[in-house]
PDB file of C-alpha atoms in Angstrom:
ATOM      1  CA  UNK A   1       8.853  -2.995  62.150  1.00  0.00           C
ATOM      2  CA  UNK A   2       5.842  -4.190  63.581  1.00  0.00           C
ATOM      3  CA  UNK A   3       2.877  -1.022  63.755  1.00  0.00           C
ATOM      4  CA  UNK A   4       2.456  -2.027  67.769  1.00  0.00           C
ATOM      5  CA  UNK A   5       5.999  -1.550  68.212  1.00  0.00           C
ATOM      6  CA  UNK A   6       5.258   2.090  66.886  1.00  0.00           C
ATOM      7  CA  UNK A   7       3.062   3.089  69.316  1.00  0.00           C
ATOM      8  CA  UNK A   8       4.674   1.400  72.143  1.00  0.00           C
ATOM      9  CA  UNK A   9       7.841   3.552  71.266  1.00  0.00           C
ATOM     10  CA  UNK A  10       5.316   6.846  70.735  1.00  0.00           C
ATOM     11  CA  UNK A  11       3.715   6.171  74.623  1.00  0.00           C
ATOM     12  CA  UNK A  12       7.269   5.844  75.990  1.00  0.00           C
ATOM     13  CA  UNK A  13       8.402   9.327  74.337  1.00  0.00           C
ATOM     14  CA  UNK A  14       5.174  10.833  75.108  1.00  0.00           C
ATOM     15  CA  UNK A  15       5.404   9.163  78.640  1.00  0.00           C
ATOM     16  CA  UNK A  16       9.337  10.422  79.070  1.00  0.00           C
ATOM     17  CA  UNK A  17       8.814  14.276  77.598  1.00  0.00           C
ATOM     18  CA  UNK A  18       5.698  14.547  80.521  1.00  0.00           C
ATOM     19  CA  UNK A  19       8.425  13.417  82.695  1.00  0.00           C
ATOM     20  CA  UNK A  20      11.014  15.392  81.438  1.00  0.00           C
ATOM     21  CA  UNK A  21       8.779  18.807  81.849  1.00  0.00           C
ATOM     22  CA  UNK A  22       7.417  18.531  84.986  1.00  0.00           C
ATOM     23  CA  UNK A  23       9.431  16.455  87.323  1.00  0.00           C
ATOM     24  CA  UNK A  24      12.947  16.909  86.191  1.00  0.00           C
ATOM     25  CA  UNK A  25      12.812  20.873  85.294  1.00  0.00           C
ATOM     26  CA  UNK A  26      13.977  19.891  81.985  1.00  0.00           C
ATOM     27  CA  UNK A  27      10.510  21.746  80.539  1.00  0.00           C
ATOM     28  CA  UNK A  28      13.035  22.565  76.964  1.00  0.00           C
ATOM     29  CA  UNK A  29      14.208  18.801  76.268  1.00  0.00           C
ATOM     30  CA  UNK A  30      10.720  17.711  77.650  1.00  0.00           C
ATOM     31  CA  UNK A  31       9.097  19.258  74.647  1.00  0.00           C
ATOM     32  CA  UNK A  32      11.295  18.206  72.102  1.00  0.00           C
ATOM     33  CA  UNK A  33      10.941  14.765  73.189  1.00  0.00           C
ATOM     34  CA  UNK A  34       7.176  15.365  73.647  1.00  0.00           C
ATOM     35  CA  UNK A  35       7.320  16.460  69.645  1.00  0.00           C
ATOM     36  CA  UNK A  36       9.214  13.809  68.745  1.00  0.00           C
ATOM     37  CA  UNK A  37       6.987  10.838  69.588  1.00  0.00           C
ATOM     38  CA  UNK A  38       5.196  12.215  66.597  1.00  0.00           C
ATOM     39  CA  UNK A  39       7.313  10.420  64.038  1.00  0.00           C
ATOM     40  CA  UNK A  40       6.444   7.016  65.603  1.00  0.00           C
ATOM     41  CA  UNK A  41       2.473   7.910  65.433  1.00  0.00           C
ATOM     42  CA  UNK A  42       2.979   9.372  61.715  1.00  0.00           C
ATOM     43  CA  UNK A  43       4.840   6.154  60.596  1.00  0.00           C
ATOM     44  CA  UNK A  44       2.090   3.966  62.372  1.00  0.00           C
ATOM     45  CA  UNK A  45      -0.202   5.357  59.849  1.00  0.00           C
ATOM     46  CA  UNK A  46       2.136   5.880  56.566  1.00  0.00           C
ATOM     47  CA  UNK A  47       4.773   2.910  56.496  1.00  0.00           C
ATOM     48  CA  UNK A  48       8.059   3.795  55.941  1.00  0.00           C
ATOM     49  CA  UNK A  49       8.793   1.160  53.525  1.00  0.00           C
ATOM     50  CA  UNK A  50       5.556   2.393  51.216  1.00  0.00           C
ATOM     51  CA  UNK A  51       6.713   6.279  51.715  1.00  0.00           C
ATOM     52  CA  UNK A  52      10.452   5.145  50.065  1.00  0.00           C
ATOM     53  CA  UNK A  53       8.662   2.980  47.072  1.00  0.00           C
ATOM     54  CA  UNK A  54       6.442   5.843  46.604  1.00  0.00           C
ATOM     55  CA  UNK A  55      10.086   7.941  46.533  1.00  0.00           C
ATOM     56  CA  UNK A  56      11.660   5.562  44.472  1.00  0.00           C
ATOM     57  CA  UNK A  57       8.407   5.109  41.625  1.00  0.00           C
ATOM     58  CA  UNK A  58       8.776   8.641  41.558  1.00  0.00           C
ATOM     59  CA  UNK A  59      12.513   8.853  40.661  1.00  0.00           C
ATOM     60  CA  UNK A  60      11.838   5.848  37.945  1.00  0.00           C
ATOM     61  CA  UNK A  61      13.895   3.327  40.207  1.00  0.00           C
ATOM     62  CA  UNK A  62      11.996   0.187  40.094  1.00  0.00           C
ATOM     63  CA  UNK A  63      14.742  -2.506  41.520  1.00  0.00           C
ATOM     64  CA  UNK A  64      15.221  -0.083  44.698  1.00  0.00           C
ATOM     65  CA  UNK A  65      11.041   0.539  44.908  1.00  0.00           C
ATOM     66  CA  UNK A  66      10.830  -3.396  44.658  1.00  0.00           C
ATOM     67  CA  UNK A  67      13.727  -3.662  47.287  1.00  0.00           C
ATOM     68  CA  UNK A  68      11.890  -1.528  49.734  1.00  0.00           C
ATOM     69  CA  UNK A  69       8.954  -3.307  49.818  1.00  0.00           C
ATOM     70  CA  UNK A  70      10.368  -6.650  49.952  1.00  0.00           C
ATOM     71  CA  UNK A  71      11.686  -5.370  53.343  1.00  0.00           C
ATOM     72  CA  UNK A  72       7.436  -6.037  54.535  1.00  0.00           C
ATOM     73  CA  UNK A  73       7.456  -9.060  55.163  1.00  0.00           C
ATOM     74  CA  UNK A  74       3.770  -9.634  56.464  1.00  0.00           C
ATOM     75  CA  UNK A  75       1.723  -6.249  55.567  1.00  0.00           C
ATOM     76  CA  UNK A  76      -1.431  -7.286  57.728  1.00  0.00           C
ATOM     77  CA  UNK A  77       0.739  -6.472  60.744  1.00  0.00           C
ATOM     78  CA  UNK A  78       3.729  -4.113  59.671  1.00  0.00           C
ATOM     79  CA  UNK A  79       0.463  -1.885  57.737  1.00  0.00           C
ATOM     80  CA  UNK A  80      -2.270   0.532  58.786  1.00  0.00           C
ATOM     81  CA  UNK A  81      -5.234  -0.960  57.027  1.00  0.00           C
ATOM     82  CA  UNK A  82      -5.243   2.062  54.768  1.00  0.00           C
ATOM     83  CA  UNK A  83      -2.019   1.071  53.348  1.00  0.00           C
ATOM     84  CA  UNK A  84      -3.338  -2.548  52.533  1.00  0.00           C
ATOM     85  CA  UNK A  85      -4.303  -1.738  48.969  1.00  0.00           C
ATOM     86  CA  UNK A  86      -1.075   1.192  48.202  1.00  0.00           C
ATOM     87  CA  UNK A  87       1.424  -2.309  48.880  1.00  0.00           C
ATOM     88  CA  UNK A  88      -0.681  -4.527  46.602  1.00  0.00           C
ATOM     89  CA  UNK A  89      -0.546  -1.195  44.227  1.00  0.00           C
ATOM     90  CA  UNK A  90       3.110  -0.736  44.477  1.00  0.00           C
ATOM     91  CA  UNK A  91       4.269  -4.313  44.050  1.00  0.00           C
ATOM     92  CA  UNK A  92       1.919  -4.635  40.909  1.00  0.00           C
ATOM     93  CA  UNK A  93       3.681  -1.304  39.511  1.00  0.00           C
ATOM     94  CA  UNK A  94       7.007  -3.128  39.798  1.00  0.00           C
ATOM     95  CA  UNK A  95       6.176  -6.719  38.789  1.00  0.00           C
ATOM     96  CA  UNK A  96       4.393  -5.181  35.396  1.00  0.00           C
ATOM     97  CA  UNK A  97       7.983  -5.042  33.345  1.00  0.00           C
ATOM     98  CA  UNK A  98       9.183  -8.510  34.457  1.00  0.00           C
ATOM     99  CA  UNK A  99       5.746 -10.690  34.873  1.00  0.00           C
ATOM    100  CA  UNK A 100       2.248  -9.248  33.376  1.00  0.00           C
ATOM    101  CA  UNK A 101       0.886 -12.263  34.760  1.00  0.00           C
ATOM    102  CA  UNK A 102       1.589 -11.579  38.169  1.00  0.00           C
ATOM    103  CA  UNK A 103       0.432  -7.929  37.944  1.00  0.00           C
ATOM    104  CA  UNK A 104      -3.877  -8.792  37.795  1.00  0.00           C
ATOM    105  CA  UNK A 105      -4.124 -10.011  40.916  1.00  0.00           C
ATOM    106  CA  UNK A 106      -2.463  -7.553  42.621  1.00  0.00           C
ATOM    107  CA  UNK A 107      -4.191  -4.786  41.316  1.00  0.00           C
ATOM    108  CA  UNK A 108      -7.715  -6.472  41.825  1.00  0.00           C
ATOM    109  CA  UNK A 109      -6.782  -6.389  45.688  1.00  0.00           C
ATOM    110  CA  UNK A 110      -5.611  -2.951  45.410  1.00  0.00           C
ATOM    111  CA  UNK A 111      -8.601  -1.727  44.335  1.00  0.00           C
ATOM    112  CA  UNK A 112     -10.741  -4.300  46.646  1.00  0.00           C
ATOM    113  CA  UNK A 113      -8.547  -2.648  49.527  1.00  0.00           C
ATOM    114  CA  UNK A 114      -8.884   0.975  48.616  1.00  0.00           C
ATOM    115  CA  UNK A 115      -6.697   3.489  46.669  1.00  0.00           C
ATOM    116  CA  UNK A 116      -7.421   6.777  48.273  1.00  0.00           C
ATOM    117  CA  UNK A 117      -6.293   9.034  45.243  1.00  0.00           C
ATOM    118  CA  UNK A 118      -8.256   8.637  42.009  1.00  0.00           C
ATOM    119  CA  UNK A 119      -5.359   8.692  39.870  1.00  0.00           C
ATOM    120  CA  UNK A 120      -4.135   5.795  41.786  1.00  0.00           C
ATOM    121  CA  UNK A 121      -7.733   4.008  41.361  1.00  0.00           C
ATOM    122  CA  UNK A 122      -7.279   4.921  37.411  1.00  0.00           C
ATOM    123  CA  UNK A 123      -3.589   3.736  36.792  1.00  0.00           C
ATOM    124  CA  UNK A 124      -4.979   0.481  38.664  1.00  0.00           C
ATOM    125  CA  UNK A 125      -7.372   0.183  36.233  1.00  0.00           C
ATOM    126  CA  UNK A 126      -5.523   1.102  33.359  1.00  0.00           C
ATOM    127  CA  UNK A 127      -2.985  -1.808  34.485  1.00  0.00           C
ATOM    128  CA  UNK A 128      -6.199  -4.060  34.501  1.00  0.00           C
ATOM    129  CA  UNK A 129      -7.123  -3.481  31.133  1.00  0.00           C
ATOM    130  CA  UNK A 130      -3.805  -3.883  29.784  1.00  0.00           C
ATOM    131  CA  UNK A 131      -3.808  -7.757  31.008  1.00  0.00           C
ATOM    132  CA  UNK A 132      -7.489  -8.207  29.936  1.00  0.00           C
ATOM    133  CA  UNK A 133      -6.857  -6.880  26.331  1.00  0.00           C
ATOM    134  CA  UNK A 134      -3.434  -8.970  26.209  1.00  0.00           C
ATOM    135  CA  UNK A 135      -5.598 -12.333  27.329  1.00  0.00           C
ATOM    136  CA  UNK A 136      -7.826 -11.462  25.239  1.00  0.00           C
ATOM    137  CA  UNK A 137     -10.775 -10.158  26.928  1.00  0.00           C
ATOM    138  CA  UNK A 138     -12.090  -7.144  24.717  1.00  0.00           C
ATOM    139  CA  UNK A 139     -15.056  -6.409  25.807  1.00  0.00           C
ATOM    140  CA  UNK A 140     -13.755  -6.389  29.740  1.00  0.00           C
ATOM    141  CA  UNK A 141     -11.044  -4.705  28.661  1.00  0.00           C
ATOM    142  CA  UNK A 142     -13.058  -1.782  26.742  1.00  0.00           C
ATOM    143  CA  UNK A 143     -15.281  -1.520  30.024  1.00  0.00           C
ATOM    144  CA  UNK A 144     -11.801  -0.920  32.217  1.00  0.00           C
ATOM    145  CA  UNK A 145     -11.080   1.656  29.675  1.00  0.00           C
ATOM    146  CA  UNK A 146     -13.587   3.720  30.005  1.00  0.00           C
ATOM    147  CA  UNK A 147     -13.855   3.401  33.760  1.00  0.00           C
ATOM    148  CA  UNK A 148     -10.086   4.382  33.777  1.00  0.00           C
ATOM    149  CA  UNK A 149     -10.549   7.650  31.443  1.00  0.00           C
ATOM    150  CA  UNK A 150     -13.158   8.326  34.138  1.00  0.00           C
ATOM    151  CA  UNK A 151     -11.340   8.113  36.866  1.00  0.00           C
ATOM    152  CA  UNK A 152      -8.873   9.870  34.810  1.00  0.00           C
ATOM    153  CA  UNK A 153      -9.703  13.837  36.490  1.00  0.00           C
ATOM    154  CA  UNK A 154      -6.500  15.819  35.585  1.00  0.00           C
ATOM    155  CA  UNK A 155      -5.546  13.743  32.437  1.00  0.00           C
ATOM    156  CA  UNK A 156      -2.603  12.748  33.331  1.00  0.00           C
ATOM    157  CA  UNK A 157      -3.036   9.369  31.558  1.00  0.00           C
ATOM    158  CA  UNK A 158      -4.785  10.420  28.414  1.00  0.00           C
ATOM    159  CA  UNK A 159      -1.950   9.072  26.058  1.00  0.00           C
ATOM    160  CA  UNK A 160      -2.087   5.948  27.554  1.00  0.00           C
ATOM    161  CA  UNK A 161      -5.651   5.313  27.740  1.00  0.00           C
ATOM    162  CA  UNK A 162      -5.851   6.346  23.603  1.00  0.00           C
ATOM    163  CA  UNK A 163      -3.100   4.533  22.485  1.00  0.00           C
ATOM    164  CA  UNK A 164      -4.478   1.105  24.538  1.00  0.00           C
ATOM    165  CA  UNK A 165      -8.250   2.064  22.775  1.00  0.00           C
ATOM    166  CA  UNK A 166      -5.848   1.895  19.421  1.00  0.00           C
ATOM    167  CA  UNK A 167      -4.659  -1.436  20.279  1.00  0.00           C
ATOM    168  CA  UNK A 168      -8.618  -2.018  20.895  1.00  0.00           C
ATOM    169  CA  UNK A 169      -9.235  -1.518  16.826  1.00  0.00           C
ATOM    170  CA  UNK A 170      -6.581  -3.554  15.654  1.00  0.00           C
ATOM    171  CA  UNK A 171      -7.626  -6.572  14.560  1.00  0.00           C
ATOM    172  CA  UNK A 172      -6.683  -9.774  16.636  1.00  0.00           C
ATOM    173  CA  UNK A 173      -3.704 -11.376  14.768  1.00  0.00           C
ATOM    174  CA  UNK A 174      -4.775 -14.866  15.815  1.00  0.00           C
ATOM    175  CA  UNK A 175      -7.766 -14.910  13.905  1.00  0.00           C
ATOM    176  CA  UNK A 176      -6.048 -13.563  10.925  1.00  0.00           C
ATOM    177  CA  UNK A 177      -2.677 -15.247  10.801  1.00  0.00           C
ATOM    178  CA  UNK A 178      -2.105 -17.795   7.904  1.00  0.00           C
ATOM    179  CA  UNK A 179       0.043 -21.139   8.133  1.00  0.00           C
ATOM    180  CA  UNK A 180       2.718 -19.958   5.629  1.00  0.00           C
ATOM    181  CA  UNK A 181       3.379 -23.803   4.872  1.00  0.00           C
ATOM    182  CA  UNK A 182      -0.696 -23.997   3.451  1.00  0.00           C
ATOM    183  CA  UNK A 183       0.004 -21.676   0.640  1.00  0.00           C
ATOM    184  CA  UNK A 184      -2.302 -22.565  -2.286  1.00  0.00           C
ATOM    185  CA  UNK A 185      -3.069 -26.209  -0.548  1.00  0.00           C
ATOM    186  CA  UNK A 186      -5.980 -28.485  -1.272  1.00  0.00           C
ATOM    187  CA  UNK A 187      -8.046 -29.123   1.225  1.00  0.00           C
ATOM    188  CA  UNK A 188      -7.736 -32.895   1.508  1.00  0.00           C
ATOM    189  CA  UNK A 189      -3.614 -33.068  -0.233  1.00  0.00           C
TER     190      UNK A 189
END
C-alpha cells in the first residue's frame, strides 16, 4: 500500500473519532477510533511487509521472508526513507543461499541507505566480505573483516567473523592447483 494512502486513512480516523466525541455524544467509540488511527501512522513509518520479513528471518523462513517482500513492488513510494536500506538488507539476506552474486549490490545500498542497528551494519558487512574473499579480493575483504568485528558490539557474530579470517589463511587453490595431465612433462613434449 502506498505510505500516502496511510496517512490519508490516519486523518480520516483521526478526523471521524473528533467527530465521534464531540458532535455525536459517542465520546467512548470516539476514542477508540481516535486510538486507532495510530496503526496507520505506525505502519507509515515501519512497513508492514519489512516487519513480517523481519518475523519470518527470525523464524529461519527464507521463501516466506522473500515472499513478503516481493509483495513491495516500488519501495521509494510504499517506504519511509528509513526503511530504504532494511529492504535492500532483507532481500540481500534471502538472495545469499540461491545467488552470491546478486547479494553485493544489495548490501552496498543497504549500508549507503542506513542500517540503524549496528549489528545490522556488521552482518552487512560480514555479507560483503564473504563475496570479496570468494572473488578474490583479499585485501578488501580483510579490511571488511575487521570493520565487521568492529561493528560487532555484543559478539553475536564472532564465529563467523573467525572462521571467514580462517578461510583468509588458506592458501588460494588457484595458484596452487596442478594440471594432473602434466605429471612429470617436458617443457617443450
Amino acid at each position: 500500500m502506498n505510505k500516502n494512502i496511510k496517512l490519508a486513512v490516519a486523518a480520516l480516523l483521526i478526523g471521524l473519532g473528533i467527530y465521534m466525541m464531540f458532535f455525536t455524544r459517542e465520546t467512548g467509540w470516539g476514542v477508540v477510533v481516535f486510538l486507532l488511527s495510530a496503526l496507520p501512522i505506525f505502519l507509515y513509518f515501519k512497513n508492514e511487509n519489512i516487519l513480517l520479513a523481519f518475523w519470518q528471518m527470525r523464524k529461519q523462513r527464507i521463501e516466506k521472508a522473500a515472499h513478503y517482500l516481493k509483495n513491495i513492488t516500488n519501495y521509494k513510494t510504499q517506504l519511509h526513507k528509513s526503511q530504504y536500506g532494511y529492504y535492500h538488507y532483507l532481500t540481500g539476506l534471502t538472495l545469499a543461499q540461491d545467488s552470491p552474486a546478486k547479494v553485493e549490490p544489495l548490501m552496498k545500498k543497504a549500508l549507503e541507505y542506513g542500517l540503524n542497528m549496528k549489528h545490522d551494519r556488521a552482518m552487512a558487512t560480514l555479507n560483503l566480505a564473504a563475496v570479496a574473499i570468494s572473488k578474490g579480493r583479499r585485501q578488501e575483504g580483510q579490511k571488511l573483516l575487521e570493520e565487521a568485528k568492529r561493528l560487532d558490539t555484543a559478539g553475536m557474530m564472532t564465529d563467523q567473523i573467525k572462521m571467514m579470517k580462517d578461510q583468509l589463511k588458506m592458501p588460494s587453490m588457484q595458484k596452487h592447483m596442478h594440471n594432473p595431465h602434466m605429471r612429470q612433462r617436458g617443457k617443450f613434449f
